[in-house]
PDB file of C-alpha atoms in Angstrom:
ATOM      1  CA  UNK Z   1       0.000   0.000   0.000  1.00  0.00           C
ATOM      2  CA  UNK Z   2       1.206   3.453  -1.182  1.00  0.00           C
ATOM      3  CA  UNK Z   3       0.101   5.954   1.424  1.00  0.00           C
ATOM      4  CA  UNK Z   4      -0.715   9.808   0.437  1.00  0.00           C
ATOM      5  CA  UNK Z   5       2.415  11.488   1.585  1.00  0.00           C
ATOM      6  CA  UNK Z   6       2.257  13.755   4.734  1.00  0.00           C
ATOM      7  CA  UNK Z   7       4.378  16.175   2.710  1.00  0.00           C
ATOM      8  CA  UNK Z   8       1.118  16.723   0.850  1.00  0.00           C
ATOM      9  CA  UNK Z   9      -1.520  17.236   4.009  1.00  0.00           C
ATOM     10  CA  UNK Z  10      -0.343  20.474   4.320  1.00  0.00           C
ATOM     11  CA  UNK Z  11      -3.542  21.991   5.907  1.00  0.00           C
ATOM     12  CA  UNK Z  12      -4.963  20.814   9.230  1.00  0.00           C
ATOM     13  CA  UNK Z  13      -9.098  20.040   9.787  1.00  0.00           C
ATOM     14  CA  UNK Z  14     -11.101  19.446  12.936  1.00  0.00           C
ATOM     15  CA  UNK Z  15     -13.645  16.994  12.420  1.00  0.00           C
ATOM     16  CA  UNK Z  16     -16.821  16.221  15.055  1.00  0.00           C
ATOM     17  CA  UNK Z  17     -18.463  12.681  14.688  1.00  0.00           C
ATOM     18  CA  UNK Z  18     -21.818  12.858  13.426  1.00  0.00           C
ATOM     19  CA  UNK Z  19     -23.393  10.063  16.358  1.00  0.00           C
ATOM     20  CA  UNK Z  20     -27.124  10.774  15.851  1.00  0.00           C
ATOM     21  CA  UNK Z  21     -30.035  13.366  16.736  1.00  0.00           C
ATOM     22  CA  UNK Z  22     -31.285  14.539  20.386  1.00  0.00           C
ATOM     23  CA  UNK Z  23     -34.630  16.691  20.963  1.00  0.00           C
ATOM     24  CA  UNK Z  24     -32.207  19.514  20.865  1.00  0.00           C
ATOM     25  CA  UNK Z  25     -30.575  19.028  17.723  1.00  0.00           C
ATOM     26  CA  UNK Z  26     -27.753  17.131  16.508  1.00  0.00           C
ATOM     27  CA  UNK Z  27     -24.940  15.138  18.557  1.00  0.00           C
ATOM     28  CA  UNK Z  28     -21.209  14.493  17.288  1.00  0.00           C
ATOM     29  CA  UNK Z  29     -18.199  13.104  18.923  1.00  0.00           C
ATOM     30  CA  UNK Z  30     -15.218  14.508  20.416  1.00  0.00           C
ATOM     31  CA  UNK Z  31     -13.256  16.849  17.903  1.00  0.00           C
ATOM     32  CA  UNK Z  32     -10.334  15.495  16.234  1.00  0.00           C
ATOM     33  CA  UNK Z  33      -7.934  17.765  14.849  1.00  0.00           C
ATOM     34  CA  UNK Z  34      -6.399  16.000  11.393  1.00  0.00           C
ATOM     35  CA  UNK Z  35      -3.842  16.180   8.897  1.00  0.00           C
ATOM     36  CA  UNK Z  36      -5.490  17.083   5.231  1.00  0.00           C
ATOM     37  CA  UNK Z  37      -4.848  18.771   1.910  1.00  0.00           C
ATOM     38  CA  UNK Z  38      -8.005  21.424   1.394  1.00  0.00           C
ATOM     39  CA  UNK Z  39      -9.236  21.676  -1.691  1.00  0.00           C
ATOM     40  CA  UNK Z  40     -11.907  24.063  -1.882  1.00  0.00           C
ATOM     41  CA  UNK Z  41     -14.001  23.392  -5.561  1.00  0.00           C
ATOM     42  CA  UNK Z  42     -17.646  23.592  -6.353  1.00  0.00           C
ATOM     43  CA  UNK Z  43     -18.703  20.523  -8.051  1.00  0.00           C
ATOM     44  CA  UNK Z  44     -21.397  18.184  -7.992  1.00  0.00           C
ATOM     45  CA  UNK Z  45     -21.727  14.960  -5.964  1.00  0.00           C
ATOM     46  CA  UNK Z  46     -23.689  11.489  -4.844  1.00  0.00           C
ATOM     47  CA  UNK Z  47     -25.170  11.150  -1.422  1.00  0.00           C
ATOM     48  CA  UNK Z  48     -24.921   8.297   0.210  1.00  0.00           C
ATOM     49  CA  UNK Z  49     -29.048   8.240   0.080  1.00  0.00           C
ATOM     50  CA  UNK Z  50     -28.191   8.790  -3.825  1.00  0.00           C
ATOM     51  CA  UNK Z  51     -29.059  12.295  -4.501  1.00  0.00           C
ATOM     52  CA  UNK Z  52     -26.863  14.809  -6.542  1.00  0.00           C
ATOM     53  CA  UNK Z  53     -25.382  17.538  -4.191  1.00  0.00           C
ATOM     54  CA  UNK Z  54     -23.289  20.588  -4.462  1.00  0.00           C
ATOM     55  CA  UNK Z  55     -19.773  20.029  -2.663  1.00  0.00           C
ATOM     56  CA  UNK Z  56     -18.389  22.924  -1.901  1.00  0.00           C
ATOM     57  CA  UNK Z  57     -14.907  21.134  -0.745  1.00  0.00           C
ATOM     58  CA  UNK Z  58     -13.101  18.330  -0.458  1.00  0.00           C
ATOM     59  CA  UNK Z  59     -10.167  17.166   2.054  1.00  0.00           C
ATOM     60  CA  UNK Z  60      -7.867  14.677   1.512  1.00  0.00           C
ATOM     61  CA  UNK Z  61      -6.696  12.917   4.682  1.00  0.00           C
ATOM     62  CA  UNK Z  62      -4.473   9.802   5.290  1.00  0.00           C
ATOM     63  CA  UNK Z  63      -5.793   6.147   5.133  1.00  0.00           C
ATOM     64  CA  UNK Z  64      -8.066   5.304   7.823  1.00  0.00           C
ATOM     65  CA  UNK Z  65      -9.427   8.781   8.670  1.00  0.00           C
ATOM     66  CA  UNK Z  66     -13.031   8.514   9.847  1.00  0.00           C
ATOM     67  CA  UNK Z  67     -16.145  11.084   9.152  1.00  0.00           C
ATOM     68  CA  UNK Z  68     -19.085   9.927   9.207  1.00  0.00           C
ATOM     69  CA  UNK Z  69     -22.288  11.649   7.005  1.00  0.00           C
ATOM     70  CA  UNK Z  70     -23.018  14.797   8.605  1.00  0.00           C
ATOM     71  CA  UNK Z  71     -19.888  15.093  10.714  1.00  0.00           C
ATOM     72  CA  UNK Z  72     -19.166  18.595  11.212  1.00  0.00           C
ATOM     73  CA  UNK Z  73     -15.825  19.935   9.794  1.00  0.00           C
ATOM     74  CA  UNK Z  74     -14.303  22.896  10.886  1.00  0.00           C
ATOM     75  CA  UNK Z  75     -11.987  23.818   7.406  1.00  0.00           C
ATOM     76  CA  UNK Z  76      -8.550  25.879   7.538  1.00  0.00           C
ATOM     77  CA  UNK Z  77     -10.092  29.396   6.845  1.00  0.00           C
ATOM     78  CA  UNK Z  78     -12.426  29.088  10.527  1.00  0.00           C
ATOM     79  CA  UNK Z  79     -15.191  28.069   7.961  1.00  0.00           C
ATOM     80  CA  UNK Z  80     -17.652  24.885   9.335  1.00  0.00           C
ATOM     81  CA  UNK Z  81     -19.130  22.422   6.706  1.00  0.00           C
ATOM     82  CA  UNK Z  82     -20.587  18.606   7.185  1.00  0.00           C
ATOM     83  CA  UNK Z  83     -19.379  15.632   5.505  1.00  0.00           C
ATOM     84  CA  UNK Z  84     -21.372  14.299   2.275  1.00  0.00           C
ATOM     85  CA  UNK Z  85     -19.421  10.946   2.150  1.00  0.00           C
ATOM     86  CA  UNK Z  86     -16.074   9.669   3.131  1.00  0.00           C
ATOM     87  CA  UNK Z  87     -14.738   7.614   0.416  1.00  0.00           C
ATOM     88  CA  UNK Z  88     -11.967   5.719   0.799  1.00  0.00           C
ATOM     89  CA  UNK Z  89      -9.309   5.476  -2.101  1.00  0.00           C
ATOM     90  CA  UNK Z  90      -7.267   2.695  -2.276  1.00  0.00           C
ATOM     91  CA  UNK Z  91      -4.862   1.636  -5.726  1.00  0.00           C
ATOM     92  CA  UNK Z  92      -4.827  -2.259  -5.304  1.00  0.00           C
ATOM     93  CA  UNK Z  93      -1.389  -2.345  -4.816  1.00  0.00           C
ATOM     94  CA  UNK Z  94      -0.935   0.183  -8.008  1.00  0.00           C
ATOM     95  CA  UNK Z  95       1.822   2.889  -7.191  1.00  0.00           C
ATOM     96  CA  UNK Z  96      -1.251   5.315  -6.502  1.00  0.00           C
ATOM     97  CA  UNK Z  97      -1.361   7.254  -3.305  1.00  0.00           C
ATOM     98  CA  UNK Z  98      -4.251   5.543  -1.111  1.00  0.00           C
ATOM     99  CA  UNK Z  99      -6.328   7.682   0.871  1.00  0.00           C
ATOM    100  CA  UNK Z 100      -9.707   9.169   1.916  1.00  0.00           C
ATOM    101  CA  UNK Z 101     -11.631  11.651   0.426  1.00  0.00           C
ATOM    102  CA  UNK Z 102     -14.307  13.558   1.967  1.00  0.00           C
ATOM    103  CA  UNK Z 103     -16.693  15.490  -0.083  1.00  0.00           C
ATOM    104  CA  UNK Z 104     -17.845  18.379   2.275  1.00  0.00           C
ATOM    105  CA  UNK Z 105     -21.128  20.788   1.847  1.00  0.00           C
TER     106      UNK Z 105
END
């Protein structure tokens, strides 16, 4: 496995666990503060529930990174976003950098 280099996760995220709703709105996990390269594009995207959204962004984080639909993300600029999907990229044992994409609102 060929690993994204950590020369390239230049920019650092904060992402909260999406874990469910409450009466009072919704509930995430404990922050966690993550290595990622930021690239902020407008295109369109699949939902997991198979709908065509508009992401806004997507980071690029190291195998193994977790965020969950709806996780909130706090980006590089201060600017907070949820996760559309988390996708995880992985060559096959091709000389391709694995890694996880997550295609954020």
């Amino acid at each position: 496995m060929s690993r994204i280099p950590n020369s390239l996760l230049r920019h650092r995220i904060t992402i909260e666990p999406y874990r469910g709703d409450s009466s009072t709105g919704p509930l995430y996990g404990p922050p966690q503060r993550v290595r990622a390269f930021v690239d902020e594009q407008t295109r369109a995207v699949v939902s997991p529930g198979g709908e065509t959204v508009t992401s806004s962004s997507t980071a690029y984080c190291a195998p193994g990174t977790t965020a969950p639909p709806l996780s909130r993300v706090t980006l590089p600029s201060g600017r907070e976003t949820k996760v559309i999907a988390a996708l995880p990229r992985d060559g096959g044992g091709l000389p391709t950098p694995d890694h996880v994409e997550i295609q954020l609102q």
